[in-house]
Each structure stands twice: as C-alpha cells, then as structure tokens.
Short mmCIF file of C-alpha atoms and ligand atoms in Angstrom, two decimals:
data_model
loop_
_atom_site.label_atom_id
_atom_site.label_comp_id
_atom_site.label_asym_id
_atom_site.label_seq_id
_atom_site.Cartn_x
_atom_site.Cartn_y
_atom_site.Cartn_z
CA MET W 1285 0.00 0.00 0.00
CA GLY W 1286 1.42 3.41 -0.95
CA ILE W 1287 0.99 6.78 0.67
CA ASP W 1288 -0.51 8.81 -2.20
CA HIS W 1289 -4.01 8.51 -0.74
CA LEU W 1290 -3.06 10.05 2.64
CA SER W 1291 -4.67 13.35 3.61
CA LEU W 1292 -1.31 15.06 4.06
CA THR W 1293 1.91 15.13 2.06
CA VAL W 1294 5.05 13.30 3.12
CA GLU W 1295 6.63 16.71 3.72
CA GLN W 1296 3.80 17.73 6.09
CA PHE W 1297 3.95 14.36 7.81
CA MET W 1298 7.72 14.57 8.33
CA GLU W 1299 7.41 18.18 9.53
CA ALA W 1300 5.03 16.93 12.23
CA THR W 1301 7.54 14.24 13.28
CA LYS W 1302 10.21 16.93 13.67
CA LYS W 1303 7.91 18.84 16.04
CA ALA W 1304 7.24 15.63 17.98
CA ARG W 1305 10.99 15.00 18.16
CA ASP W 1306 11.59 18.37 19.83
CA ASN W 1307 9.92 17.05 22.98
CA ALA W 1308 12.14 13.97 23.31
CA TYR W 1309 13.47 13.37 26.85
CA VAL W 1310 16.90 11.88 26.19
CA PRO W 1311 19.32 12.67 29.06
CA TYR W 1312 21.18 9.36 28.53
CA SER W 1313 21.54 8.81 24.79
CA GLY W 1314 21.07 12.36 23.54
CA PHE W 1315 19.40 10.70 20.53
CA LYS W 1316 16.05 12.36 19.84
CA VAL W 1317 13.36 10.56 17.88
CA GLY W 1318 9.91 11.76 16.83
CA ALA W 1319 6.94 9.78 15.56
CA VAL W 1320 3.44 10.68 14.44
CA VAL W 1321 0.41 8.44 13.93
CA LEU W 1322 -2.19 9.50 11.37
CA ASP W 1323 -5.55 8.16 12.50
CA SER W 1324 -8.58 7.20 10.42
CA GLN W 1325 -10.09 10.66 10.85
CA GLY W 1326 -6.95 12.48 9.74
CA ARG W 1327 -5.87 13.46 13.23
CA LEU W 1328 -2.21 13.38 14.24
CA HIS W 1329 -0.91 11.78 17.46
CA HIS W 1330 2.61 12.88 18.37
CA GLY W 1331 5.19 10.79 20.20
CA CYS W 1332 8.83 11.11 21.24
CA ASN W 1333 11.27 8.87 23.05
CA VAL W 1334 11.21 9.16 26.83
CA GLU W 1335 14.28 7.70 28.57
CA ASN W 1336 14.86 6.43 32.07
CA ALA W 1337 17.88 6.15 34.38
CA ALA W 1338 17.17 2.42 34.60
CA TYR W 1339 17.36 2.30 30.75
CA GLY W 1340 14.87 -0.59 30.39
CA PRO W 1341 11.74 1.52 30.98
CA THR W 1342 12.69 3.81 28.08
CA ASN W 1343 9.84 4.25 25.63
CA CYS W 1344 10.63 4.78 21.95
CA ALA W 1345 8.93 7.51 19.95
CA GLU W 1346 6.95 5.02 17.87
CA ARG W 1347 5.42 3.34 20.90
CA THR W 1348 4.71 6.67 22.57
CA ALA W 1349 2.76 7.82 19.49
CA LEU W 1350 0.87 4.55 19.12
CA PHE W 1351 0.01 4.26 22.82
CA ARG W 1352 -1.04 7.88 22.84
CA ALA W 1353 -3.35 7.32 19.87
CA VAL W 1354 -4.96 4.37 21.66
CA ALA W 1355 -5.23 6.38 24.87
CA ASP W 1356 -6.83 9.20 22.85
CA GLY W 1357 -9.61 6.77 21.91
CA CYS W 1358 -8.51 5.41 18.54
CA MET W 1359 -9.40 1.83 17.75
CA PRO W 1360 -6.31 -0.32 17.16
CA ARG W 1361 -5.76 -1.35 13.52
CA THR W 1362 -7.66 1.64 12.14
CA PHE W 1363 -4.63 3.92 11.67
CA GLN W 1364 -3.70 5.25 8.23
CA ALA W 1365 0.06 5.49 8.74
CA ILE W 1366 2.93 6.23 11.10
CA ALA W 1367 5.99 8.35 10.34
CA VAL W 1368 9.25 8.36 12.31
CA ILE W 1369 12.30 10.63 12.22
CA GLY W 1370 15.76 10.61 13.76
CA ASP W 1371 19.18 12.13 13.15
CA THR W 1372 20.54 9.13 11.24
CA ASP W 1373 22.56 8.88 8.01
CA LEU W 1374 19.94 6.68 6.40
CA PRO W 1375 16.23 6.87 7.28
CA ILE W 1376 15.78 5.68 10.86
CA THR W 1377 14.90 2.03 11.44
CA PRO W 1378 12.56 1.04 14.30
CA CYS W 1379 13.67 -1.31 17.07
CA GLY W 1380 12.28 -4.83 17.39
CA VAL W 1381 9.99 -3.97 20.29
CA CYS W 1382 8.34 -1.16 18.32
CA ARG W 1383 7.93 -3.47 15.32
CA GLN W 1384 6.11 -5.97 17.53
CA VAL W 1385 3.86 -3.20 18.90
CA MET W 1386 3.11 -2.05 15.35
CA VAL W 1387 2.10 -5.62 14.49
CA GLU W 1388 -0.29 -5.61 17.46
CA LEU W 1389 -1.87 -2.19 16.89
CA CYS W 1390 -1.68 -1.62 13.13
CA ASP W 1391 -2.91 -3.24 9.96
CA PRO W 1392 -0.16 -5.40 8.38
CA ASP W 1393 -0.32 -3.32 5.18
CA MET W 1394 -0.24 0.04 6.95
CA PRO W 1395 2.45 2.34 5.55
CA VAL W 1396 5.38 3.20 7.80
CA ILE W 1397 7.39 6.22 6.69
CA LEU W 1398 10.96 6.30 7.98
CA GLY W 1399 12.96 9.48 7.63
CA ASN W 1400 15.98 11.46 8.72
CA LEU W 1401 16.70 15.13 9.33
CA GLN W 1402 18.29 15.55 5.88
CA GLY W 1403 14.94 14.84 4.26
CA ALA W 1404 15.63 11.29 3.08
CA TYR W 1405 12.77 8.89 3.63
CA ARG W 1406 11.62 5.41 2.74
CA VAL W 1407 8.16 3.93 2.81
CA THR W 1408 7.63 0.41 4.10
CA THR W 1409 4.83 -1.52 5.83
CA VAL W 1410 4.29 -3.13 9.19
CA SER W 1411 4.50 -6.67 7.79
CA GLU W 1412 7.67 -5.87 5.85
CA LEU W 1413 9.27 -4.62 9.07
CA LEU W 1414 8.47 -7.79 11.02
CA PRO W 1415 7.81 -10.83 8.85
CA GLY W 1416 6.74 -13.94 10.74
CA ALA W 1417 5.68 -12.01 13.83
CA PHE W 1418 4.08 -13.76 16.78
CA THR W 1419 0.45 -12.59 16.94
CA SER W 1420 -2.82 -13.28 18.76
CA ARG W 1421 -3.56 -15.90 16.10
CA ASP W 1422 -0.61 -17.97 17.37
CA LEU W 1423 -1.75 -17.50 20.95
CA ASN W 1424 -5.24 -18.81 20.16
CA SER W 1425 -4.20 -21.72 17.95
N1 THU E 937 14.70 5.06 19.69
C1 THU E 937 13.45 5.42 19.28
O1 THU E 937 12.75 6.17 19.96
N2 THU E 937 13.01 4.94 18.08
C2 THU E 937 13.77 4.22 17.21
O2 THU E 937 13.30 3.88 16.13
C3 THU E 937 15.15 3.85 17.57
C4 THU E 937 15.56 4.14 18.96
C5 THU E 937 15.22 5.66 20.94
C6 THU E 937 15.36 4.76 22.12
C7 THU E 937 16.41 5.51 22.93
O3 THU E 937 15.78 6.55 23.67
C8 THU E 937 17.30 6.16 21.89
O4 THU E 937 16.51 6.19 20.69
C9 THU E 937 18.58 5.43 21.62
O5 THU E 937 18.38 4.09 21.36
#
C-alpha cells in the first residue's frame, strides 16, 4: 500500500515528526526521535522517546505515538500510517519492540514512513518490518 491517498503530504507528515521530536526526553543517549500516527479521521498523534535512568523503561517515539493514539480513543488497527524521524545517516529504522507493537496495533499493510533530518525517507509496511511475527492468532491456535 502506498501513501498517495493520505490526507497530508510526506513533507507535512515529516514536519510533524520533527515537532514531535523536539519534545524527546533523552538525558542518557542524547538521541532524539519523533513519531506521528495518522488516525482514520486524519488526526495526528505525536510521540517522542522518553528515557529512564534504569534504561529498560525507556519508551521509543513510535510506541509513545501509538500508545497515545490508543489512549486518545482510537481503535487499534484503524490507523492510516505512522511516520518516524531521527538524526541518522539513512532513514531511521525502528527497534524490534516497536515493530512488535506495530504488528499488534496496526494493519499489516499500513504504511510506515521512515525518515531522517536531511529529508531522506523510505516507505515500508508493518508486515515488511516484522515478517513472521508472533500474533494473537498464534496465541489462540
Ligand atoms: N529510539 C526510538 O525512539 N526509536 C527508534 O526507532 C530507535 C531508537 C530511541 C530509544 C532511545 O531513547 C534512543 O533512541 C537510543 O536508542
């Protein structure tokens, strides 16, 4: 599934992720990440990474945005897309935990737009990011 049908341009989407990134709380890594979920009604849900002195409780930007969208009342698997940005040479690539959370909360064909601060981006999908994921279907089989 492409991104041509989305209600905002890639440039507008990535601009929103930059704003989300500004709020990152990163006293340990100094590595700010921003993510934005576009919901079925065209609303944006911003997320940033939020770190912790114990490291493990750190929440990535992608999960913050997705959890926020759910907390804001969105039904899981109804999102149009998620976009992520970081200060990386190539477009940022989500961690394994965030990929698993995307599998849980998003449609497998949902577009995921990965970008960097230089304006490079690549479009992929949830299922491309985590092929063979463990899902509720496995749990119930
Ligand atoms: N991080 C994200 O928020 N998203 C990613 O896609 C990659 C990594 C965060 C976690 C941690 O706060 C920092 O970046 C360094 O790993």
